Amino acid sequence: MTTSRTVIRTASVLALGLALAACVSTAPPVKPPVDTTTPAQRMAAVDASAGKDDKELDVQPLRDAGIEDLRVVAKAKRQANDLAGAAEALDQALLINEGDPSIVQERAEIALLQGDWVRAETLARKAVELGSKTGPLCRRHWATIEQARLARGEKENAASAHAQLEGCTVPGIKRY
């Protein structure tokens, strides 16, 4: 009899403990604010940051005709929202000339539109290393890095990238 009483008491204590535990309320976990910025909105921010100034010098290199054709294909596919096709065309162009900062930047922007934040930043950083440190292309590099960091919730690092944008603009020579 003592064994069955012990089992009943133990079961009763456990049931009571479970019932009391169910009554304890816990605060819901605090979720960080969700960033609802779309990749297209991030790309629009890059476009806005790069804005050309008629007074600013913007030098474009001569390109191989094959590379230029691939860039045109990539642009058409991007406009048709075929981001995978655009990425493929730019990857082919990079196989021909991996050191062209504008092609690397265009590929970074496709990665940004695809929501591949890490790749977008990696490519944009490579474009910074390869390219000019001034002008619209420079601003596109840093704006892409900024947006990729914001998308990953790295606000301080994004602010650092944003600060680099100012250094990309060099005032034109005033001629009287």
XYZ file of N, CA, C and O in Angstrom:
704
model
N 0.806 -1.194 0.000
C 0.000 0.000 0.000
C 0.855 1.267 0.000
O 0.443 2.238 -0.611
N 1.952 1.236 0.745
C 2.777 2.425 0.770
C 3.354 2.751 -0.602
O 3.506 3.908 -0.944
N 3.585 1.758 -1.374
C 4.139 2.009 -2.700
C 3.103 2.686 -3.582
O 3.412 3.630 -4.299
N 1.857 2.235 -3.528
C 0.829 2.861 -4.368
C 0.522 4.273 -3.868
O 0.262 5.171 -4.675
N 0.576 4.477 -2.548
C 0.361 5.824 -2.034
C 1.494 6.762 -2.478
O 1.257 7.917 -2.825
N 2.707 6.293 -2.453
C 3.860 7.091 -2.872
C 3.736 7.452 -4.348
O 3.999 8.592 -4.742
N 3.307 6.504 -5.151
C 3.151 6.745 -6.586
C 2.038 7.775 -6.813
O 2.180 8.701 -7.609
N 0.932 7.636 -6.060
C -0.185 8.569 -6.210
C 0.235 9.965 -5.750
O -0.068 10.953 -6.415
N 0.929 10.050 -4.631
C 1.382 11.348 -4.140
C 2.354 12.000 -5.144
O 2.255 13.196 -5.434
N 3.282 11.218 -5.626
C 4.262 11.746 -6.592
C 3.553 12.233 -7.848
O 3.848 13.315 -8.372
N 2.605 11.470 -8.330
C 1.853 11.857 -9.525
C 1.041 13.112 -9.260
O 0.933 13.994 -10.117
N 0.451 13.186 -8.061
C -0.340 14.367 -7.714
C 0.536 15.617 -7.644
O 0.166 16.693 -8.127
N 1.694 15.487 -7.027
C 2.613 16.623 -6.918
C 3.072 17.062 -8.306
O 3.117 18.253 -8.621
N 3.384 16.108 -9.177
C 3.807 16.434 -10.541
C 2.675 17.120 -11.310
O 2.903 18.103 -12.023
N 1.449 16.606 -11.173
C 0.306 17.196 -11.872
C 0.070 18.620 -11.381
O -0.200 19.531 -12.171
N 0.146 18.806 -10.059
C -0.033 20.133 -9.496
C 1.074 21.081 -9.982
O 0.819 22.223 -10.356
N 2.301 20.594 -10.023
C 3.428 21.407 -10.503
C 3.239 21.799 -11.967
O 3.489 22.949 -12.357
N 2.778 20.870 -12.785
C 2.532 21.167 -14.198
C 1.394 22.167 -14.347
O 1.456 23.068 -15.185
N 0.361 22.020 -13.551
C -0.771 22.942 -13.618
C -0.333 24.352 -13.222
O -0.715 25.339 -13.853
N 0.473 24.456 -12.170
C 0.958 25.763 -11.750
C 1.918 26.358 -12.784
O 1.909 27.559 -13.039
N 2.743 25.528 -13.386
C 3.675 26.018 -14.403
C 2.918 26.559 -15.612
O 3.350 27.529 -16.237
N 1.787 25.960 -15.917
C 0.989 26.422 -17.044
C 0.369 27.787 -16.759
O 0.070 28.544 -17.682
N 0.189 28.105 -15.486
C -0.412 29.383 -15.122
C 0.577 30.538 -15.170
O 0.186 31.695 -15.189
N 1.852 30.242 -15.149
C 2.863 31.292 -15.154
C 2.900 31.921 -16.542
O 3.000 31.239 -17.547
N 2.788 33.219 -16.576
C 2.832 33.891 -17.883
C 4.235 34.415 -18.114
O 4.891 34.910 -17.206
N 4.669 34.283 -19.315
C 5.971 34.810 -19.691
C 5.757 35.876 -20.753
O 4.834 35.788 -21.562
N 6.597 36.854 -20.721
C 6.499 37.914 -21.730
C 6.884 37.334 -23.079
O 7.789 36.506 -23.175
N 6.186 37.743 -24.117
C 6.555 37.240 -25.443
C 7.962 37.720 -25.798
O 8.378 38.803 -25.374
N 8.699 36.898 -26.542
C 10.056 37.321 -26.888
C 10.021 38.600 -27.724
O 9.146 38.785 -28.555
N 10.972 39.460 -27.442
C 11.048 40.719 -28.169
C 11.735 40.452 -29.499
O 12.860 39.964 -29.537
N 11.021 40.735 -30.574
C 11.588 40.521 -31.899
C 12.159 41.842 -32.405
O 11.552 42.891 -32.225
N 13.322 41.769 -33.023
C 13.856 43.004 -33.587
C 12.949 43.475 -34.711
O 12.267 42.669 -35.342
N 12.915 44.764 -34.958
C 12.050 45.263 -36.024
C 12.442 44.632 -37.360
O 13.614 44.472 -37.663
N 11.442 44.273 -38.117
C 11.670 43.626 -39.399
C 11.824 44.706 -40.473
O 11.004 45.602 -40.585
N 12.898 44.604 -41.222
C 13.135 45.545 -42.307
C 12.324 45.085 -43.507
O 12.514 43.982 -44.010
N 11.415 45.911 -43.948
C 10.533 45.531 -45.052
C 10.972 46.141 -46.385
O 10.227 46.099 -47.351
N 12.178 46.684 -46.413
C 12.677 47.273 -47.651
C 12.914 46.166 -48.669
O 13.590 45.186 -48.387
N 12.355 46.327 -49.856
C 12.504 45.308 -50.896
C 13.836 45.493 -51.619
O 14.414 46.586 -51.602
N 14.313 44.446 -52.284
C 15.527 44.604 -53.084
C 15.393 45.711 -54.140
O 16.348 46.454 -54.379
N 14.226 45.845 -54.730
C 14.027 46.900 -55.732
C 14.155 48.288 -55.097
O 14.720 49.212 -55.702
N 13.663 48.445 -53.875
C 13.797 49.723 -53.178
C 15.257 49.995 -52.831
O 15.720 51.136 -52.885
N 15.981 48.950 -52.484
C 17.408 49.105 -52.196
C 18.156 49.532 -53.466
O 19.033 50.387 -53.427
N 17.772 48.937 -54.598
C 18.408 49.297 -55.861
C 18.085 50.739 -56.240
O 18.944 51.460 -56.764
N 16.870 51.171 -55.961
C 16.488 52.558 -56.232
C 17.344 53.520 -55.400
O 17.724 54.596 -55.875
N 17.675 53.124 -54.179
C 18.537 53.951 -53.335
C 19.947 54.032 -53.927
O 20.579 55.094 -53.882
N 20.425 52.937 -54.493
C 21.738 52.944 -55.155
C 21.691 53.890 -56.349
O 22.582 54.731 -56.536
N 20.647 53.770 -57.156
C 20.501 54.644 -58.327
C 20.471 56.110 -57.918
O 21.106 56.957 -58.553
N 19.750 56.417 -56.858
C 19.637 57.804 -56.402
C 20.980 58.332 -55.895
O 21.319 59.494 -56.128
N 21.746 57.504 -55.232
C 23.043 57.932 -54.691
C 24.051 58.218 -55.792
O 24.923 59.063 -55.640
N 23.935 57.498 -56.884
C 24.929 57.616 -57.939
C 24.697 58.806 -58.844
O 25.581 59.186 -59.585
N 23.537 59.411 -58.779
C 23.143 60.474 -59.689
C 24.281 61.249 -60.323
O 25.200 61.680 -59.657
N 24.217 61.374 -61.622
C 25.257 62.091 -62.356
C 25.080 63.585 -62.203
O 23.977 64.094 -62.164
N 26.193 64.228 -62.168
C 26.227 65.685 -62.124
C 26.824 66.138 -63.451
O 27.885 65.657 -63.854
N 26.164 67.030 -64.141
C 26.649 67.488 -65.436
C 28.015 68.156 -65.341
O 28.721 68.265 -66.337
N 28.391 68.584 -64.168
C 29.668 69.263 -63.983
C 30.780 68.284 -63.620
O 31.928 68.678 -63.479
N 30.436 67.022 -63.460
C 31.400 66.040 -63.000
C 31.942 65.237 -64.179
O 31.201 64.842 -65.075
N 33.215 64.973 -64.152
C 33.855 64.183 -65.190
C 33.539 62.712 -64.951
O 33.707 62.200 -63.850
N 33.078 62.021 -65.988
C 32.746 60.603 -65.896
C 33.379 59.900 -67.091
O 32.865 59.943 -68.204
N 34.516 59.267 -66.863
C 35.259 58.617 -67.936
C 34.827 57.163 -68.023
O 34.805 56.455 -67.022
N 34.492 56.729 -69.242
C 34.116 55.340 -69.487
C 35.163 54.697 -70.391
O 35.518 55.270 -71.421
N 35.647 53.526 -70.050
C 36.671 52.886 -70.873
C 36.071 52.316 -72.162
O 34.869 52.058 -72.256
N 36.942 52.118 -73.151
C 36.533 51.403 -74.359
C 36.437 49.934 -73.996
O 37.286 49.396 -73.284
N 35.418 49.275 -74.489
C 35.206 47.877 -74.127
C 35.240 46.979 -75.352
O 34.907 47.404 -76.460
N 35.559 45.752 -75.114
C 35.496 44.708 -76.127
C 34.043 44.576 -76.587
O 33.121 44.637 -75.766
N 33.833 44.389 -77.875
C 32.468 44.300 -78.418
C 31.700 43.126 -77.803
O 30.498 43.228 -77.548
N 32.372 42.011 -77.553
C 31.707 40.851 -76.936
C 31.208 41.157 -75.538
O 30.112 40.761 -75.141
N 32.018 41.882 -74.787
C 31.622 42.274 -73.430
C 30.448 43.239 -73.493
O 29.498 43.124 -72.730
N 30.524 44.180 -74.426
C 29.439 45.160 -74.547
C 28.132 44.460 -74.918
O 27.065 44.808 -74.392
N 28.196 43.458 -75.789
C 26.992 42.691 -76.149
C 26.413 41.988 -74.928
O 25.195 41.970 -74.721
N 27.275 41.406 -74.098
C 26.805 40.725 -72.886
C 26.182 41.723 -71.912
O 25.196 41.407 -71.245
N 26.729 42.917 -71.833
C 26.148 43.958 -70.969
C 24.755 44.353 -71.461
O 23.850 44.567 -70.663
N 24.606 44.453 -72.768
C 23.297 44.797 -73.339
C 22.292 43.687 -73.040
O 21.150 43.948 -72.650
N 22.723 42.424 -73.190
C 21.850 41.290 -72.882
C 21.462 41.325 -71.405
O 20.291 41.147 -71.047
N 22.431 41.579 -70.546
C 22.165 41.631 -69.097
C 21.172 42.730 -68.773
O 20.247 42.522 -67.968
N 21.338 43.880 -69.399
C 20.424 44.995 -69.142
C 19.006 44.647 -69.578
O 18.035 44.917 -68.855
N 18.873 44.022 -70.740
C 17.545 43.635 -71.241
C 16.903 42.594 -70.328
O 15.709 42.680 -70.014
N 17.689 41.645 -69.872
C 17.147 40.604 -68.985
C 16.760 41.199 -67.625
O 15.760 40.806 -67.047
N 17.547 42.132 -67.163
C 17.222 42.795 -65.891
C 15.900 43.557 -66.025
O 15.055 43.495 -65.139
N 15.727 44.274 -67.126
C 14.489 45.023 -67.347
C 13.294 44.081 -67.486
O 12.179 44.447 -67.124
N 13.534 42.864 -67.977
C 12.469 41.865 -68.102
C 12.295 41.075 -66.802
O 11.540 40.111 -66.746
N 13.025 41.471 -65.754
C 12.988 40.829 -64.438
C 13.517 39.392 -64.474
O 13.133 38.572 -63.651
N 14.382 39.092 -65.433
C 15.063 37.802 -65.494
C 16.437 37.995 -64.860
O 17.447 38.134 -65.542
N 16.445 38.033 -63.536
C 17.678 38.333 -62.819
C 18.714 37.225 -62.960
O 19.911 37.509 -63.051
N 18.259 35.985 -63.025
C 19.201 34.876 -63.205
C 19.870 34.989 -64.576
O 21.082 34.770 -64.701
N 19.106 35.333 -65.602
C 19.675 35.502 -66.938
C 20.636 36.673 -66.994
O 21.689 36.608 -67.645
N 20.293 37.763 -66.310
C 21.179 38.924 -66.260
C 22.484 38.568 -65.553
O 23.575 38.940 -66.010
N 22.367 37.835 -64.455
C 23.556 37.421 -63.710
C 24.441 36.527 -64.577
O 25.673 36.677 -64.590
N 23.826 35.630 -65.321
C 24.581 34.722 -66.185
C 25.340 35.499 -67.268
O 26.516 35.235 -67.520
N 24.678 36.471 -67.880
C 25.333 37.276 -68.922
C 26.519 38.048 -68.338
O 27.599 38.109 -68.949
N 26.339 38.620 -67.162
C 27.431 39.377 -66.547
C 28.554 38.455 -66.080
O 29.733 38.824 -66.151
N 28.208 37.258 -65.621
C 29.244 36.291 -65.240
C 30.091 35.921 -66.458
O 31.315 35.774 -66.353
N 29.444 35.791 -67.618
C 30.192 35.507 -68.855
C 31.111 36.678 -69.203
O 32.258 36.473 -69.607
N 30.617 37.884 -69.036
C 31.443 39.064 -69.309
C 32.643 39.100 -68.361
O 33.758 39.460 -68.773
N 32.424 38.719 -67.121
C 33.526 38.713 -66.151
C 34.558 37.625 -66.462
O 35.726 37.763 -66.099
N 34.130 36.554 -67.124
C 35.093 35.538 -67.542
C 36.031 36.109 -68.601
O 37.196 35.733 -68.672
N 35.523 37.020 -69.405
C 36.341 37.653 -70.440
C 37.244 38.713 -69.816
O 38.423 38.813 -70.152
N 36.690 39.524 -68.912
C 37.469 40.594 -68.276
C 37.015 40.747 -66.832
O 36.092 41.497 -66.534
N 37.702 40.057 -65.937
C 37.323 40.096 -64.527
C 37.746 41.380 -63.825
O 37.332 41.635 -62.701
N 38.544 42.212 -64.496
C 39.045 43.424 -63.865
C 38.291 44.686 -64.232
O 38.753 45.776 -63.926
N 37.129 44.560 -64.863
C 36.350 45.746 -65.243
C 35.428 46.114 -64.089
O 34.454 45.406 -63.810
N 35.711 47.229 -63.398
C 34.927 47.565 -62.211
C 33.449 47.832 -62.509
O 32.604 47.568 -61.663
N 33.134 48.311 -63.690
C 31.721 48.584 -63.981
C 30.946 47.278 -64.171
O 29.789 47.188 -63.760
N 31.570 46.265 -64.746
C 30.887 44.973 -64.890
C 30.743 44.312 -63.520
O 29.696 43.747 -63.206
N 31.788 44.403 -62.713
C 31.715 43.846 -61.351
C 30.595 44.550 -60.588
O 29.803 43.908 -59.886
N 30.484 45.870 -60.747
C 29.432 46.626 -60.073
C 28.056 46.214 -60.574
O 27.126 46.041 -59.785
N 27.905 46.063 -61.887
C 26.614 45.641 -62.432
C 26.222 44.275 -61.874
O 25.055 44.038 -61.552
N 27.201 43.392 -61.726
C 26.920 42.063 -61.156
C 26.540 42.191 -59.679
O 25.665 41.478 -59.186
N 27.181 43.114 -58.970
C 26.836 43.362 -57.561
C 25.399 43.851 -57.448
O 24.658 43.437 -56.544
N 24.982 44.688 -58.370
C 23.616 45.215 -58.343
C 22.589 44.119 -58.630
O 21.508 44.113 -58.032
N 22.930 43.183 -59.501
C 22.026 42.042 -59.737
C 21.920 41.213 -58.455
O 20.829 40.794 -58.064
N 23.052 40.998 -57.786
C 23.021 40.252 -56.513
C 22.149 40.987 -55.494
O 21.396 40.356 -54.745
N 22.231 42.317 -55.482
C 21.396 43.111 -54.576
C 19.919 42.896 -54.902
O 19.098 42.677 -54.003
N 19.587 42.937 -56.180
C 18.193 42.715 -56.588
C 17.722 41.295 -56.268
O 16.535 41.078 -56.033
N 18.643 40.344 -56.258
C 18.300 38.962 -55.927
C 18.225 38.725 -54.422
O 17.843 37.653 -53.981
N 18.580 39.728 -53.645
C 18.548 39.576 -52.191
C 19.739 38.819 -51.646
O 19.728 38.359 -50.511
N 20.792 38.693 -52.441
C 22.022 38.025 -52.006
C 22.948 39.108 -51.449
O 23.868 39.579 -52.113
N 22.673 39.504 -50.208
C 23.337 40.646 -49.600
C 24.844 40.474 -49.474
O 25.597 41.415 -49.722
N 25.275 39.291 -49.090
C 26.710 39.053 -48.889
C 27.443 39.154 -50.223
O 28.481 39.808 -50.329
N 26.891 38.533 -51.249
C 27.531 38.578 -52.563
C 27.533 40.004 -53.121
O 28.506 40.444 -53.720
N 26.435 40.718 -52.918
C 26.368 42.095 -53.400
C 27.485 42.933 -52.776
O 28.177 43.678 -53.478
N 27.669 42.800 -51.471
C 28.722 43.579 -50.819
C 30.101 43.129 -51.268
O 30.978 43.961 -51.538
N 30.310 41.831 -51.373
C 31.616 41.310 -51.786
C 32.000 41.833 -53.165
O 33.123 42.292 -53.384
N 31.053 41.780 -54.098
C 31.332 42.261 -55.450
C 31.540 43.774 -55.477
O 32.439 44.268 -56.162
N 30.737 44.504 -54.734
C 30.891 45.959 -54.710
C 32.239 46.357 -54.096
O 32.891 47.287 -54.563
N 32.673 45.622 -53.093
C 33.978 45.910 -52.488
C 35.099 45.620 -53.491
O 36.084 46.352 -53.569
N 34.929 44.559 -54.258
C 35.920 44.247 -55.300
C 35.940 45.369 -56.341
O 37.007 45.787 -56.800
N 34.765 45.875 -56.699
C 34.680 46.969 -57.668
C 35.363 48.225 -57.128
O 36.011 48.949 -57.882
N 35.241 48.475 -55.826
C 35.920 49.616 -55.211
C 37.428 49.466 -55.391
O 38.127 50.418 -55.751
N 37.934 48.267 -55.148
C 39.374 48.024 -55.274
C 39.854 48.209 -56.708
O 40.951 48.713 -56.940
N 39.022 47.796 -57.671
C 39.412 47.848 -59.080
C 39.203 49.212 -59.724
O 39.894 49.562 -60.676
N 38.230 49.946 -59.223
C 37.768 51.124 -59.940
C 38.313 52.448 -59.457
O 39.150 52.528 -58.568
N 37.752 53.467 -60.075
C 38.089 54.834 -59.737
C 37.546 55.146 -58.349
O 36.528 54.612 -57.927
N 38.213 56.018 -57.676
C 37.789 56.398 -56.319
C 36.918 57.647 -56.341
O 36.634 58.231 -55.297
N 36.496 58.057 -57.543
C 35.634 59.219 -57.673
C 34.572 58.954 -58.730
O 34.694 58.035 -59.536
N 33.538 59.765 -58.702
C 32.526 59.720 -59.748
C 31.325 58.858 -59.417
O 31.236 58.243 -58.340
N 30.391 58.792 -60.363
C 29.143 58.061 -60.149
C 29.350 56.572 -59.862
O 28.655 56.004 -59.033
N 30.315 55.956 -60.541
C 30.547 54.529 -60.313
C 31.030 54.281 -58.880
O 30.586 53.341 -58.224
N 31.896 55.153 -58.385
C 32.363 55.052 -57.004
C 31.184 55.144 -56.034
O 31.075 54.364 -55.082
N 30.274 56.087 -56.294
C 29.098 56.223 -55.421
C 28.215 54.975 -55.494
O 27.648 54.560 -54.488
N 28.104 54.373 -56.666
C 27.307 53.143 -56.801
C 27.914 52.022 -55.948
O 27.188 51.256 -55.313
N 29.253 51.923 -55.975
C 29.923 50.894 -55.161
C 29.526 51.032 -53.695
O 29.053 50.079 -53.066
N 29.728 52.250 -53.182
C 29.500 52.462 -51.745
C 28.020 52.400 -51.382
O 27.667 51.923 -50.303
N 27.159 52.839 -52.279
C 25.722 52.752 -52.003
C 25.275 51.288 -51.981
O 24.424 50.904 -51.176
N 25.858 50.468 -52.835
C 25.536 49.029 -52.840
C 26.003 48.387 -51.538
O 25.273 47.604 -50.925
N 27.203 48.735 -51.117
C 27.719 48.205 -49.848
C 26.816 48.645 -48.695
O 26.452 47.839 -47.828
N 26.440 49.910 -48.706
C 25.554 50.429 -47.656
C 24.235 49.656 -47.620
O 23.786 49.223 -46.541
N 23.617 49.457 -48.764
C 22.325 48.770 -48.804
C 22.444 47.308 -48.397
O 21.562 46.777 -47.720
N 23.516 46.659 -48.788
C 23.721 45.260 -48.387
C 23.869 45.156 -46.869
O 23.319 44.245 -46.242
N 24.570 46.104 -46.285
C 24.754 46.098 -44.829
C 23.448 46.417 -44.111
O 23.143 45.809 -43.079
N 22.699 47.367 -44.629
C 21.397 47.675 -44.023
C 20.479 46.457 -44.075
O 19.755 46.181 -43.117
N 20.507 45.753 -45.178
C 19.654 44.571 -45.332
C 20.005 43.488 -44.317
O 19.137 42.728 -43.892
N 21.266 43.449 -43.913
C 21.691 42.463 -42.912
C 21.573 43.007 -41.495
O 21.970 42.352 -40.535
N 21.058 44.232 -41.346
C 20.872 44.814 -40.010
C 22.131 45.393 -39.417
O 22.206 45.616 -38.210
N 23.124 45.675 -40.227
C 24.396 46.225 -39.753
C 24.390 47.743 -39.931
O 25.071 48.289 -40.802
N 23.632 48.419 -39.091
C 23.428 49.862 -39.254
C 24.706 50.675 -39.093
O 24.931 51.627 -39.839
N 25.552 50.325 -38.142
C 26.792 51.088 -37.946
C 27.721 50.920 -39.142
O 28.331 51.891 -39.610
N 27.837 49.698 -39.633
C 28.684 49.458 -40.797
C 28.105 50.141 -42.037
O 28.851 50.613 -42.893
N 26.787 50.187 -42.133
C 26.142 50.864 -43.255
C 26.427 52.357 -43.204
O 26.685 52.991 -44.236
N 26.412 52.924 -42.019
C 26.715 54.349 -41.870
C 28.153 54.638 -42.299
O 28.434 55.671 -42.912
N 29.048 53.721 -42.009
C 30.442 53.871 -42.428
C 30.542 53.878 -43.954
O 31.274 54.676 -44.537
N 29.804 52.988 -44.606
C 29.803 52.947 -46.075
C 29.185 54.220 -46.643
O 29.687 54.778 -47.622
N 28.125 54.698 -46.002
C 27.469 55.918 -46.469
C 28.431 57.107 -46.393
O 28.424 57.984 -47.276
N 29.259 57.131 -45.370
C 30.220 58.225 -45.216
C 31.222 58.252 -46.373
O 31.735 59.312 -46.728
N 31.480 57.093 -46.981
C 32.416 57.016 -48.106
C 31.859 57.671 -49.367
O 32.616 58.070 -50.248
N 30.538 57.777 -49.450
C 29.906 58.363 -50.640
C 30.392 59.782 -50.904
O 30.605 60.171 -52.062
N 30.541 60.560 -49.866
C 30.955 61.960 -50.020
C 32.323 62.079 -50.687
O 32.561 62.984 -51.479
N 33.206 61.145 -50.371
C 34.547 61.178 -50.944
C 34.585 60.859 -52.425
O 35.601 61.094 -53.086
N 33.499 60.336 -52.956
C 33.449 59.982 -54.370
C 33.154 61.180 -55.267
O 33.305 61.094 -56.478
N 32.710 62.266 -54.689
C 32.350 63.434 -55.482
C 33.475 64.455 -55.422
O 33.847 64.919 -54.349
N 34.001 64.753 -56.575
C 35.054 65.758 -56.680
C 34.481 66.911 -57.493
O 33.995 66.710 -58.606
N 34.492 68.103 -56.938
C 33.930 69.233 -57.685
C 34.713 69.481 -58.973
O 35.911 69.283 -59.028
N 33.974 69.875 -59.976
C 34.591 70.161 -61.264
C 35.457 71.415 -61.198
O 35.383 72.198 -60.255
N 36.250 71.585 -62.215
C 37.115 72.755 -62.306
C 36.283 73.926 -62.800
O 35.575 73.825 -63.802
N 36.350 75.022 -62.088
C 35.623 76.214 -62.503
C 36.475 76.973 -63.507
O 37.629 77.294 -63.235
N 35.888 77.204 -64.635
C 36.599 77.949 -65.688
C 35.897 79.264 -65.896
O 34.689 79.307 -66.065
N 36.658 80.284 -65.911
C 36.070 81.611 -66.046
C 36.365 82.181 -67.397
O 37.277 81.988 -68.060
